[in-house]
């Protein structure tokens, strides 16, 4: 199941990553022409402090934006970069529902306006056994959720991706029960490491990376980091996520990176950093144990995998 980077990328990377939906981010964008970097519009941001940026070298952009999981555009790693141009990220809005005092439908501009952007350099560990280091641009999810004034009934937050098979051709096949749904416990959602990302490598998110707005939870397997979010719902009950529906024995709600709890079909003890040859040891909570272990004190992580 773990997949390898192949030379296919060498030519695939030359394909341009079509940028749409950047107007919604114009308020955050720097003046002047589109960035010279990777073809997307540059964002204005400041670097995040210490614990929010690993000093490990970032994975080259060609892999970050060329080797993806985004089943809405196909189940192989190269289809998202080839096909995600059909996603229209503008206009975009997010509906907020459930246990909160300020439900409603918010435009992307409404969502983003009050939040200064930061660069966070995080490890991303995919459940399939590969990992990357990604310089995200985003802001703490907690700061956004507080604006909706969640009530005491809000024990969890559920996130939903856009459902539109016209724009997301992979949704014509029932590989998952669409739309893609993920969720976090409220304390996980409010943790300072948890962010909503709008960019990477200093530019607006390529569509294949979950434009215009995606979750990033660095101590959990990558599948928790849901892309292209259109709905946020506060719930009292634990959300039923797409991967739990598809295969509850394999994909738990917590999905914390844990080298001591294997996937039923493969070991999770090691991982391949994309771009490197030798495998490396997977770290507990993906190396973020100091910051997050307390969230799970007293829980049996074999049972709550
Ligand atoms: N979100 C949606 N909507 N659909 C997906 O298929 N794949 C997940 C996650 N978010 C996925 C998704 C998985 S398995 C991983 S590893 C990460 O996105 C990959 O993020 P990246 O392509 O930006 O590296």
PDB file of C-alpha atoms and ligand atoms in Angstrom:
ATOM      1  CA  UNK A   1       0.000   0.000   0.000  1.00  0.00           C
ATOM      2  CA  UNK A   2       2.707   2.588   0.741  1.00  0.00           C
ATOM      3  CA  UNK A   3       3.453   4.164  -2.630  1.00  0.00           C
ATOM      4  CA  UNK A   4       6.675   5.365  -4.117  1.00  0.00           C
ATOM      5  CA  UNK A   5       7.456   8.550  -5.955  1.00  0.00           C
ATOM      6  CA  UNK A   6       8.103   7.634  -9.578  1.00  0.00           C
ATOM      7  CA  UNK A   7       9.941   9.411 -12.393  1.00  0.00           C
ATOM      8  CA  UNK A   8       6.503  10.155 -13.869  1.00  0.00           C
ATOM      9  CA  UNK A   9       6.566  13.219 -11.698  1.00  0.00           C
ATOM     10  CA  UNK A  10       9.558  14.631 -13.409  1.00  0.00           C
ATOM     11  CA  UNK A  11       7.381  15.491 -16.365  1.00  0.00           C
ATOM     12  CA  UNK A  12       4.104  15.759 -14.558  1.00  0.00           C
ATOM     13  CA  UNK A  13       5.476  18.508 -12.372  1.00  0.00           C
ATOM     14  CA  UNK A  14       5.840  20.687 -15.446  1.00  0.00           C
ATOM     15  CA  UNK A  15       2.093  20.800 -15.758  1.00  0.00           C
ATOM     16  CA  UNK A  16       0.814  24.113 -14.506  1.00  0.00           C
ATOM     17  CA  UNK A  17      -1.319  24.114 -11.425  1.00  0.00           C
ATOM     18  CA  UNK A  18      -4.220  26.231 -12.490  1.00  0.00           C
ATOM     19  CA  UNK A  19      -5.098  28.796  -9.895  1.00  0.00           C
ATOM     20  CA  UNK A  20      -8.662  29.850  -9.328  1.00  0.00           C
ATOM     21  CA  UNK A  21     -10.447  31.439  -6.459  1.00  0.00           C
ATOM     22  CA  UNK A  22      -7.647  33.799  -5.640  1.00  0.00           C
ATOM     23  CA  UNK A  23      -9.858  36.861  -5.651  1.00  0.00           C
ATOM     24  CA  UNK A  24     -11.335  35.772  -2.336  1.00  0.00           C
ATOM     25  CA  UNK A  25      -7.862  35.928  -0.920  1.00  0.00           C
ATOM     26  CA  UNK A  26      -7.046  39.288  -2.483  1.00  0.00           C
ATOM     27  CA  UNK A  27      -7.287  41.017   0.869  1.00  0.00           C
ATOM     28  CA  UNK A  28      -4.490  38.823   2.110  1.00  0.00           C
ATOM     29  CA  UNK A  29      -2.478  38.887  -1.069  1.00  0.00           C
ATOM     30  CA  UNK A  30       0.489  41.112  -1.649  1.00  0.00           C
ATOM     31  CA  UNK A  31       0.177  43.762  -4.342  1.00  0.00           C
ATOM     32  CA  UNK A  32       1.928  43.221  -7.635  1.00  0.00           C
ATOM     33  CA  UNK A  33       2.012  40.396 -10.158  1.00  0.00           C
ATOM     34  CA  UNK A  34       1.432  36.759  -9.300  1.00  0.00           C
ATOM     35  CA  UNK A  35       4.342  35.262  -7.400  1.00  0.00           C
ATOM     36  CA  UNK A  36       7.332  34.198  -9.365  1.00  0.00           C
ATOM     37  CA  UNK A  37       7.581  31.115  -7.142  1.00  0.00           C
ATOM     38  CA  UNK A  38       5.241  28.348  -8.237  1.00  0.00           C
ATOM     39  CA  UNK A  39       2.571  30.069 -10.259  1.00  0.00           C
ATOM     40  CA  UNK A  40       0.098  30.902  -7.520  1.00  0.00           C
ATOM     41  CA  UNK A  41      -0.688  34.261  -6.005  1.00  0.00           C
ATOM     42  CA  UNK A  42       1.627  35.248  -3.150  1.00  0.00           C
ATOM     43  CA  UNK A  43       0.137  35.624   0.305  1.00  0.00           C
ATOM     44  CA  UNK A  44       1.128  38.042   3.049  1.00  0.00           C
ATOM     45  CA  UNK A  45       2.013  36.186   6.245  1.00  0.00           C
ATOM     46  CA  UNK A  46       4.446  36.099   9.124  1.00  0.00           C
ATOM     47  CA  UNK A  47       6.458  33.081  10.203  1.00  0.00           C
ATOM     48  CA  UNK A  48       4.970  31.298  13.198  1.00  0.00           C
ATOM     49  CA  UNK A  49       7.115  30.974  16.322  1.00  0.00           C
ATOM     50  CA  UNK A  50       9.084  27.966  17.623  1.00  0.00           C
ATOM     51  CA  UNK A  51       6.910  24.896  18.167  1.00  0.00           C
ATOM     52  CA  UNK A  52       4.883  25.700  15.069  1.00  0.00           C
ATOM     53  CA  UNK A  53       7.728  25.194  12.624  1.00  0.00           C
ATOM     54  CA  UNK A  54       9.942  22.173  12.349  1.00  0.00           C
ATOM     55  CA  UNK A  55      13.454  22.881  11.134  1.00  0.00           C
ATOM     56  CA  UNK A  56      13.413  19.744   8.970  1.00  0.00           C
ATOM     57  CA  UNK A  57      13.773  20.637   5.281  1.00  0.00           C
ATOM     58  CA  UNK A  58      10.432  21.160   3.523  1.00  0.00           C
ATOM     59  CA  UNK A  59       9.474  18.566   0.910  1.00  0.00           C
ATOM     60  CA  UNK A  60       9.988  20.036  -2.588  1.00  0.00           C
ATOM     61  CA  UNK A  61       6.943  21.835  -3.982  1.00  0.00           C
ATOM     62  CA  UNK A  62       6.733  19.439  -6.935  1.00  0.00           C
ATOM     63  CA  UNK A  63       5.899  16.593  -4.545  1.00  0.00           C
ATOM     64  CA  UNK A  64       3.675  18.624  -2.218  1.00  0.00           C
ATOM     65  CA  UNK A  65       1.538  19.751  -5.167  1.00  0.00           C
ATOM     66  CA  UNK A  66       2.060  16.751  -7.435  1.00  0.00           C
ATOM     67  CA  UNK A  67       1.617  13.709  -5.208  1.00  0.00           C
ATOM     68  CA  UNK A  68      -1.742  14.003  -3.456  1.00  0.00           C
ATOM     69  CA  UNK A  69      -4.654  12.190  -1.925  1.00  0.00           C
ATOM     70  CA  UNK A  70      -7.886  13.851  -3.014  1.00  0.00           C
ATOM     71  CA  UNK A  71     -10.293  11.061  -3.923  1.00  0.00           C
ATOM     72  CA  UNK A  72     -12.790  13.558  -5.344  1.00  0.00           C
ATOM     73  CA  UNK A  73     -10.367  13.727  -8.287  1.00  0.00           C
ATOM     74  CA  UNK A  74      -9.394  10.065  -8.454  1.00  0.00           C
ATOM     75  CA  UNK A  75      -7.780   7.518  -6.212  1.00  0.00           C
ATOM     76  CA  UNK A  76      -4.223   7.636  -7.558  1.00  0.00           C
ATOM     77  CA  UNK A  77      -1.677  10.171  -6.374  1.00  0.00           C
ATOM     78  CA  UNK A  78      -1.247  12.026  -9.676  1.00  0.00           C
ATOM     79  CA  UNK A  79      -4.870  12.557 -10.740  1.00  0.00           C
ATOM     80  CA  UNK A  80      -5.587  15.421  -8.309  1.00  0.00           C
ATOM     81  CA  UNK A  81      -2.836  17.605  -9.819  1.00  0.00           C
ATOM     82  CA  UNK A  82      -4.026  16.756 -13.309  1.00  0.00           C
ATOM     83  CA  UNK A  83      -7.750  17.121 -12.749  1.00  0.00           C
ATOM     84  CA  UNK A  84      -8.398  19.567  -9.919  1.00  0.00           C
ATOM     85  CA  UNK A  85      -8.470  22.581 -12.248  1.00  0.00           C
ATOM     86  CA  UNK A  86     -12.199  21.818 -12.658  1.00  0.00           C
ATOM     87  CA  UNK A  87     -12.805  22.879  -9.059  1.00  0.00           C
ATOM     88  CA  UNK A  88     -14.196  26.431  -8.898  1.00  0.00           C
ATOM     89  CA  UNK A  89     -13.057  27.965  -5.634  1.00  0.00           C
ATOM     90  CA  UNK A  90     -14.698  31.302  -6.265  1.00  0.00           C
ATOM     91  CA  UNK A  91     -17.206  32.273  -5.079  1.00  0.00           C
ATOM     92  CA  UNK A  92     -16.920  30.055  -1.993  1.00  0.00           C
ATOM     93  CA  UNK A  93     -18.894  29.990   1.210  1.00  0.00           C
ATOM     94  CA  UNK A  94     -18.958  27.945   4.378  1.00  0.00           C
ATOM     95  CA  UNK A  95     -22.148  27.041   6.236  1.00  0.00           C
ATOM     96  CA  UNK A  96     -21.873  26.923  10.021  1.00  0.00           C
ATOM     97  CA  UNK A  97     -24.489  24.847  11.848  1.00  0.00           C
ATOM     98  CA  UNK A  98     -25.355  23.064  15.058  1.00  0.00           C
ATOM     99  CA  UNK A  99     -24.531  23.903  18.660  1.00  0.00           C
ATOM    100  CA  UNK A 100     -23.447  27.529  18.366  1.00  0.00           C
ATOM    101  CA  UNK A 101     -24.949  30.987  18.774  1.00  0.00           C
ATOM    102  CA  UNK A 102     -23.928  32.327  15.380  1.00  0.00           C
ATOM    103  CA  UNK A 103     -24.862  29.790  12.725  1.00  0.00           C
ATOM    104  CA  UNK A 104     -25.113  30.989   9.139  1.00  0.00           C
ATOM    105  CA  UNK A 105     -23.551  30.962   5.730  1.00  0.00           C
ATOM    106  CA  UNK A 106     -20.331  32.930   5.582  1.00  0.00           C
ATOM    107  CA  UNK A 107     -18.440  33.939   2.469  1.00  0.00           C
ATOM    108  CA  UNK A 108     -14.773  33.023   2.295  1.00  0.00           C
ATOM    109  CA  UNK A 109     -13.993  36.727   2.681  1.00  0.00           C
ATOM    110  CA  UNK A 110     -16.057  36.819   5.931  1.00  0.00           C
ATOM    111  CA  UNK A 111     -14.222  33.767   7.178  1.00  0.00           C
ATOM    112  CA  UNK A 112     -10.733  35.058   6.433  1.00  0.00           C
ATOM    113  CA  UNK A 113     -10.914  38.800   7.056  1.00  0.00           C
ATOM    114  CA  UNK A 114     -10.093  38.943  10.798  1.00  0.00           C
ATOM    115  CA  UNK A 115      -7.306  36.379  10.726  1.00  0.00           C
ATOM    116  CA  UNK A 116      -3.662  37.284  10.192  1.00  0.00           C
ATOM    117  CA  UNK A 117      -1.925  34.532   8.256  1.00  0.00           C
ATOM    118  CA  UNK A 118       1.047  32.600   9.580  1.00  0.00           C
ATOM    119  CA  UNK A 119       3.447  30.158   8.030  1.00  0.00           C
ATOM    120  CA  UNK A 120       3.518  26.840   9.886  1.00  0.00           C
ATOM    121  CA  UNK A 121       6.007  24.194   8.837  1.00  0.00           C
ATOM    122  CA  UNK A 122       4.447  20.863   9.800  1.00  0.00           C
ATOM    123  CA  UNK A 123       5.156  17.215   9.209  1.00  0.00           C
ATOM    124  CA  UNK A 124       2.266  15.434   7.459  1.00  0.00           C
ATOM    125  CA  UNK A 125       2.161  11.644   7.954  1.00  0.00           C
ATOM    126  CA  UNK A 126      -0.219   9.756   5.677  1.00  0.00           C
ATOM    127  CA  UNK A 127      -1.828   6.572   6.999  1.00  0.00           C
ATOM    128  CA  UNK A 128      -0.404   4.792   3.934  1.00  0.00           C
ATOM    129  CA  UNK A 129       3.164   5.133   5.230  1.00  0.00           C
ATOM    130  CA  UNK A 130       4.622   8.205   3.529  1.00  0.00           C
ATOM    131  CA  UNK A 131       5.257  11.643   4.936  1.00  0.00           C
ATOM    132  CA  UNK A 132       6.144  15.178   3.875  1.00  0.00           C
ATOM    133  CA  UNK A 133       7.176  18.452   5.503  1.00  0.00           C
ATOM    134  CA  UNK A 134       4.878  21.214   4.314  1.00  0.00           C
ATOM    135  CA  UNK A 135       5.151  24.991   4.791  1.00  0.00           C
ATOM    136  CA  UNK A 136       1.472  25.857   5.191  1.00  0.00           C
ATOM    137  CA  UNK A 137       0.001  29.337   5.322  1.00  0.00           C
ATOM    138  CA  UNK A 138      -3.038  29.546   7.562  1.00  0.00           C
ATOM    139  CA  UNK A 139      -4.438  30.529  10.934  1.00  0.00           C
ATOM    140  CA  UNK A 140      -5.577  28.748  14.098  1.00  0.00           C
ATOM    141  CA  UNK A 141      -8.935  26.985  13.734  1.00  0.00           C
ATOM    142  CA  UNK A 142      -9.695  27.952  17.350  1.00  0.00           C
ATOM    143  CA  UNK A 143      -9.770  31.652  16.429  1.00  0.00           C
ATOM    144  CA  UNK A 144     -12.430  31.008  13.796  1.00  0.00           C
ATOM    145  CA  UNK A 145     -14.558  28.634  15.883  1.00  0.00           C
ATOM    146  CA  UNK A 146     -14.719  31.121  18.759  1.00  0.00           C
ATOM    147  CA  UNK A 147     -16.372  33.651  16.452  1.00  0.00           C
ATOM    148  CA  UNK A 148     -19.384  31.316  16.102  1.00  0.00           C
ATOM    149  CA  UNK A 149     -19.800  31.103  19.901  1.00  0.00           C
ATOM    150  CA  UNK A 150     -20.149  27.341  20.333  1.00  0.00           C
ATOM    151  CA  UNK A 151     -22.488  26.354  23.189  1.00  0.00           C
ATOM    152  CA  UNK A 152     -21.785  23.866  25.983  1.00  0.00           C
ATOM    153  CA  UNK A 153     -23.448  21.199  23.825  1.00  0.00           C
ATOM    154  CA  UNK A 154     -20.641  21.470  21.289  1.00  0.00           C
ATOM    155  CA  UNK A 155     -18.483  18.456  22.101  1.00  0.00           C
ATOM    156  CA  UNK A 156     -17.263  17.805  18.554  1.00  0.00           C
ATOM    157  CA  UNK A 157     -16.856  19.641  15.256  1.00  0.00           C
ATOM    158  CA  UNK A 158     -17.737  18.032  11.939  1.00  0.00           C
ATOM    159  CA  UNK A 159     -16.326  19.245   8.611  1.00  0.00           C
ATOM    160  CA  UNK A 160     -17.688  18.506   5.142  1.00  0.00           C
ATOM    161  CA  UNK A 161     -16.086  18.861   1.698  1.00  0.00           C
ATOM    162  CA  UNK A 162     -17.957  20.224  -1.316  1.00  0.00           C
ATOM    163  CA  UNK A 163     -20.227  17.725  -3.088  1.00  0.00           C
ATOM    164  CA  UNK A 164     -20.445  18.444  -6.816  1.00  0.00           C
ATOM    165  CA  UNK A 165     -19.670  15.593  -9.215  1.00  0.00           C
ATOM    166  CA  UNK A 166     -19.545  18.114 -12.096  1.00  0.00           C
ATOM    167  CA  UNK A 167     -16.524  19.783 -10.552  1.00  0.00           C
ATOM    168  CA  UNK A 168     -15.240  16.739  -8.704  1.00  0.00           C
ATOM    169  CA  UNK A 169     -15.445  13.883 -11.198  1.00  0.00           C
ATOM    170  CA  UNK A 170     -14.155  11.311  -8.695  1.00  0.00           C
ATOM    171  CA  UNK A 171     -17.494  11.663  -6.879  1.00  0.00           C
ATOM    172  CA  UNK A 172     -19.198   9.863  -9.770  1.00  0.00           C
ATOM    173  CA  UNK A 173     -17.681   6.658  -8.426  1.00  0.00           C
ATOM    174  CA  UNK A 174     -18.794   5.478  -5.032  1.00  0.00           C
ATOM    175  CA  UNK A 175     -15.340   4.822  -3.623  1.00  0.00           C
ATOM    176  CA  UNK A 176     -16.503   6.731  -0.524  1.00  0.00           C
ATOM    177  CA  UNK A 177     -19.931   7.778   0.697  1.00  0.00           C
ATOM    178  CA  UNK A 178     -19.689  11.378  -0.577  1.00  0.00           C
ATOM    179  CA  UNK A 179     -19.312  14.086   0.511  1.00  0.00           C
ATOM    180  CA  UNK A 180     -16.088  13.552   2.467  1.00  0.00           C
ATOM    181  CA  UNK A 181     -16.714  14.128   6.177  1.00  0.00           C
ATOM    182  CA  UNK A 182     -14.221  14.442   9.019  1.00  0.00           C
ATOM    183  CA  UNK A 183     -14.415  15.479  12.641  1.00  0.00           C
ATOM    184  CA  UNK A 184     -12.484  16.450  15.741  1.00  0.00           C
ATOM    185  CA  UNK A 185     -13.220  16.488  19.433  1.00  0.00           C
ATOM    186  CA  UNK A 186     -13.690  20.098  20.556  1.00  0.00           C
ATOM    187  CA  UNK A 187     -10.414  20.222  22.509  1.00  0.00           C
ATOM    188  CA  UNK A 188      -8.525  18.906  19.466  1.00  0.00           C
ATOM    189  CA  UNK A 189     -10.183  21.511  17.260  1.00  0.00           C
ATOM    190  CA  UNK A 190      -9.266  24.279  19.721  1.00  0.00           C
ATOM    191  CA  UNK A 191      -5.648  23.124  20.113  1.00  0.00           C
ATOM    192  CA  UNK A 192      -3.149  25.772  18.955  1.00  0.00           C
ATOM    193  CA  UNK A 193      -1.468  23.340  16.529  1.00  0.00           C
ATOM    194  CA  UNK A 194      -4.713  22.860  14.570  1.00  0.00           C
ATOM    195  CA  UNK A 195      -5.001  25.250  11.647  1.00  0.00           C
ATOM    196  CA  UNK A 196      -7.063  26.051   8.614  1.00  0.00           C
ATOM    197  CA  UNK A 197      -4.726  26.450   5.663  1.00  0.00           C
ATOM    198  CA  UNK A 198      -5.296  28.733   2.676  1.00  0.00           C
ATOM    199  CA  UNK A 199      -1.828  28.438   1.173  1.00  0.00           C
ATOM    200  CA  UNK A 200       1.479  26.617   1.002  1.00  0.00           C
ATOM    201  CA  UNK A 201       4.958  27.669  -0.025  1.00  0.00           C
ATOM    202  CA  UNK A 202       3.815  31.257   0.432  1.00  0.00           C
ATOM    203  CA  UNK A 203       1.128  31.065  -2.247  1.00  0.00           C
ATOM    204  CA  UNK A 204      -2.599  30.390  -2.453  1.00  0.00           C
ATOM    205  CA  UNK A 205      -3.326  26.644  -2.095  1.00  0.00           C
ATOM    206  CA  UNK A 206      -3.198  24.689  -5.336  1.00  0.00           C
ATOM    207  CA  UNK A 207      -6.652  23.137  -5.904  1.00  0.00           C
ATOM    208  CA  UNK A 208      -5.231  19.638  -5.475  1.00  0.00           C
ATOM    209  CA  UNK A 209      -4.136  20.549  -1.943  1.00  0.00           C
ATOM    210  CA  UNK A 210      -7.666  21.461  -0.876  1.00  0.00           C
ATOM    211  CA  UNK A 211      -8.325  25.017  -2.021  1.00  0.00           C
ATOM    212  CA  UNK A 212      -9.633  27.345  -0.897  1.00  0.00           C
ATOM    213  CA  UNK A 213      -9.749  26.198   2.734  1.00  0.00           C
ATOM    214  CA  UNK A 214      -8.573  22.948   4.340  1.00  0.00           C
ATOM    215  CA  UNK A 215      -7.887  21.611   7.769  1.00  0.00           C
ATOM    216  CA  UNK A 216      -4.389  20.652   8.962  1.00  0.00           C
ATOM    217  CA  UNK A 217      -4.023  18.581  12.160  1.00  0.00           C
ATOM    218  CA  UNK A 218      -0.342  17.652  12.240  1.00  0.00           C
ATOM    219  CA  UNK A 219      -0.375  14.957  14.953  1.00  0.00           C
ATOM    220  CA  UNK A 220      -3.035  12.877  13.162  1.00  0.00           C
ATOM    221  CA  UNK A 221      -2.882  10.787  10.014  1.00  0.00           C
ATOM    222  CA  UNK A 222      -3.344  12.924   6.915  1.00  0.00           C
ATOM    223  CA  UNK A 223      -6.876  11.746   6.191  1.00  0.00           C
ATOM    224  CA  UNK A 224      -8.179  13.867   9.099  1.00  0.00           C
ATOM    225  CA  UNK A 225      -6.947  16.998   7.297  1.00  0.00           C
ATOM    226  CA  UNK A 226     -10.070  17.467   5.161  1.00  0.00           C
ATOM    227  CA  UNK A 227      -9.889  19.581   2.018  1.00  0.00           C
ATOM    228  CA  UNK A 228     -12.146  22.165   0.331  1.00  0.00           C
ATOM    229  CA  UNK A 229     -14.449  22.653   3.332  1.00  0.00           C
ATOM    230  CA  UNK A 230     -18.011  23.946   2.789  1.00  0.00           C
ATOM    231  CA  UNK A 231     -19.618  23.084   6.128  1.00  0.00           C
ATOM    232  CA  UNK A 232     -18.678  23.240   9.801  1.00  0.00           C
ATOM    233  CA  UNK A 233     -21.135  21.725  12.283  1.00  0.00           C
ATOM    234  CA  UNK A 234     -20.904  21.685  16.093  1.00  0.00           C
ATOM    235  CA  UNK A 235     -22.301  18.447  17.505  1.00  0.00           C
ATOM    236  CA  UNK A 236     -22.890  16.734  20.817  1.00  0.00           C
ATOM    237  CA  UNK A 237     -22.205  13.276  19.346  1.00  0.00           C
ATOM    238  CA  UNK A 238     -19.015  12.039  17.739  1.00  0.00           C
ATOM    239  CA  UNK A 239     -19.335  12.610  13.970  1.00  0.00           C
ATOM    240  CA  UNK A 240     -19.420   9.597  11.665  1.00  0.00           C
ATOM    241  CA  UNK A 241     -16.532  10.204   9.304  1.00  0.00           C
ATOM    242  CA  UNK A 242     -16.233   8.978   5.716  1.00  0.00           C
ATOM    243  CA  UNK A 243     -13.325   6.665   6.489  1.00  0.00           C
ATOM    244  CA  UNK A 244     -15.060   5.168   9.534  1.00  0.00           C
ATOM    245  CA  UNK A 245     -18.104   4.463   7.359  1.00  0.00           C
ATOM    246  CA  UNK A 246     -15.914   2.896   4.684  1.00  0.00           C
ATOM    247  CA  UNK A 247     -13.866   0.687   7.008  1.00  0.00           C
ATOM    248  CA  UNK A 248     -14.343   1.107  10.766  1.00  0.00           C
ATOM    249  CA  UNK A 249     -11.812  -1.599  11.601  1.00  0.00           C
ATOM    250  CA  UNK A 250      -9.071   0.239   9.717  1.00  0.00           C
ATOM    251  CA  UNK A 251      -9.794   3.911  10.321  1.00  0.00           C
ATOM    252  CA  UNK A 252     -10.704   5.165  13.767  1.00  0.00           C
ATOM    253  CA  UNK A 253     -12.104   8.519  14.782  1.00  0.00           C
ATOM    254  CA  UNK A 254      -8.937   9.650  16.558  1.00  0.00           C
ATOM    255  CA  UNK A 255      -6.384   8.579  13.943  1.00  0.00           C
ATOM    256  CA  UNK A 256      -3.494   9.855  16.044  1.00  0.00           C
ATOM    257  CA  UNK A 257      -0.153   8.979  14.490  1.00  0.00           C
ATOM    258  CA  UNK A 258       1.022   6.051  16.617  1.00  0.00           C
ATOM    259  CA  UNK A 259       3.940   3.796  15.646  1.00  0.00           C
ATOM    260  CA  UNK A 260       2.880   1.195  18.249  1.00  0.00           C
ATOM    261  CA  UNK A 261      -0.621   0.604  16.848  1.00  0.00           C
ATOM    262  CA  UNK A 262      -0.511  -1.003  13.412  1.00  0.00           C
ATOM    263  CA  UNK A 263      -3.068  -0.660  10.674  1.00  0.00           C
ATOM    264  CA  UNK A 264      -4.741  -4.098  10.256  1.00  0.00           C
ATOM    265  CA  UNK A 265      -2.994  -4.490   6.879  1.00  0.00           C
ATOM    266  CA  UNK A 266       0.427  -2.915   7.541  1.00  0.00           C
ATOM    267  CA  UNK A 267       2.835  -1.688  10.211  1.00  0.00           C
ATOM    268  CA  UNK A 268       2.831   1.972  11.198  1.00  0.00           C
ATOM    269  CA  UNK A 269       6.284   1.822  12.820  1.00  0.00           C
ATOM    270  CA  UNK A 270       8.134   3.432   9.912  1.00  0.00           C
ATOM    271  CA  UNK A 271       7.485   5.873   7.125  1.00  0.00           C
ATOM    272  CA  UNK A 272       9.039   7.053   3.887  1.00  0.00           C
ATOM    273  CA  UNK A 273       9.657  10.787   3.721  1.00  0.00           C
ATOM    274  CA  UNK A 274       8.801  11.651   0.122  1.00  0.00           C
ATOM    275  CA  UNK A 275      12.007  12.450  -1.740  1.00  0.00           C
ATOM    276  CA  UNK A 276      14.158  10.297   0.564  1.00  0.00           C
ATOM    277  CA  UNK A 277      15.342   6.758   0.005  1.00  0.00           C
ATOM    278  CA  UNK A 278      15.611   5.190   3.464  1.00  0.00           C
ATOM    279  CA  UNK A 279      12.629   4.801   5.724  1.00  0.00           C
ATOM    280  CA  UNK A 280      12.623   6.550   9.061  1.00  0.00           C
ATOM    281  CA  UNK A 281      10.966   5.754  12.374  1.00  0.00           C
ATOM    282  CA  UNK A 282       7.493   7.171  12.853  1.00  0.00           C
ATOM    283  CA  UNK A 283       7.252   9.322  15.987  1.00  0.00           C
ATOM    284  CA  UNK A 284       4.446   9.170  18.547  1.00  0.00           C
ATOM    285  CA  UNK A 285       1.840  11.799  17.673  1.00  0.00           C
ATOM    286  CA  UNK A 286       4.017  12.505  14.622  1.00  0.00           C
ATOM    287  CA  UNK A 287       6.586  14.190  16.860  1.00  0.00           C
ATOM    288  CA  UNK A 288       4.068  16.502  18.562  1.00  0.00           C
ATOM    289  CA  UNK A 289       3.676  14.430  21.771  1.00  0.00           C
ATOM    290  CA  UNK A 290       4.911  17.209  24.023  1.00  0.00           C
ATOM    291  CA  UNK A 291       2.103  19.458  22.817  1.00  0.00           C
ATOM    292  CA  UNK A 292      -0.786  16.993  22.512  1.00  0.00           C
ATOM    293  CA  UNK A 293      -0.236  13.861  24.654  1.00  0.00           C
ATOM    294  CA  UNK A 294      -2.210  15.431  27.516  1.00  0.00           C
ATOM    295  CA  UNK A 295      -5.366  15.431  25.381  1.00  0.00           C
ATOM    296  CA  UNK A 296      -5.433  11.628  25.546  1.00  0.00           C
ATOM    297  CA  UNK A 297      -4.277  10.983  29.112  1.00  0.00           C
ATOM    298  CA  UNK A 298      -6.022   7.905  30.519  1.00  0.00           C
ATOM    299  CA  UNK A 299      -7.362   6.820  27.128  1.00  0.00           C
ATOM    300  CA  UNK A 300      -6.541   3.404  25.697  1.00  0.00           C
ATOM    301  CA  UNK A 301      -5.044   4.375  22.347  1.00  0.00           C
ATOM    302  CA  UNK A 302      -5.280   0.821  21.045  1.00  0.00           C
ATOM    303  CA  UNK A 303      -9.034   0.962  21.507  1.00  0.00           C
ATOM    304  CA  UNK A 304      -9.410   4.625  20.509  1.00  0.00           C
ATOM    305  CA  UNK A 305      -7.210   4.402  17.407  1.00  0.00           C
TER     306      UNK A 305
HETATM  307  N1  LIG B   1      -9.905  15.579   1.883  1.00  0.00           N
HETATM  308  C1  LIG B   1     -10.811  15.239   0.954  1.00  0.00           C
HETATM  309  N2  LIG B   1     -11.917  15.994   0.806  1.00  0.00           N
HETATM  310  N3  LIG B   1     -10.658  14.148   0.151  1.00  0.00           N
HETATM  311  C2  LIG B   1      -9.567  13.319   0.273  1.00  0.00           C
HETATM  312  O1  LIG B   1      -9.462  12.321  -0.472  1.00  0.00           O
HETATM  313  N4  LIG B   1      -7.465  12.863   1.462  1.00  0.00           N
HETATM  314  C3  LIG B   1      -6.840  12.960   2.800  1.00  0.00           C
HETATM  315  C4  LIG B   1      -6.641  14.423   3.225  1.00  0.00           C
HETATM  316  N5  LIG B   1      -7.834  15.204   2.953  1.00  0.00           N
HETATM  317  C5  LIG B   1      -8.584  13.650   1.254  1.00  0.00           C
HETATM  318  C6  LIG B   1      -8.775  14.824   2.038  1.00  0.00           C
HETATM  319  C7  LIG B   1      -5.574  12.243   2.886  1.00  0.00           C
HETATM  320  S1  LIG B   1      -5.667  10.532   2.913  1.00  0.00           S
HETATM  321  C8  LIG B   1      -4.373  12.890   2.989  1.00  0.00           C
HETATM  322  S2  LIG B   1      -2.926  12.006   3.257  1.00  0.00           S
HETATM  323  C9  LIG B   1      -4.282  14.357   2.836  1.00  0.00           C
HETATM  324  O2  LIG B   1      -5.528  14.952   2.517  1.00  0.00           O
HETATM  325  C10 LIG B   1      -3.305  14.691   1.723  1.00  0.00           C
HETATM  326  O3  LIG B   1      -3.105  16.078   1.655  1.00  0.00           O
HETATM  327  P1  LIG B   1      -2.151  16.674   0.519  1.00  0.00           P
HETATM  328  O4  LIG B   1      -2.573  16.076  -0.777  1.00  0.00           O
HETATM  329  O5  LIG B   1      -2.339  18.151   0.585  1.00  0.00           O
HETATM  330  O6  LIG B   1      -0.751  16.255   0.916  1.00  0.00           O
END
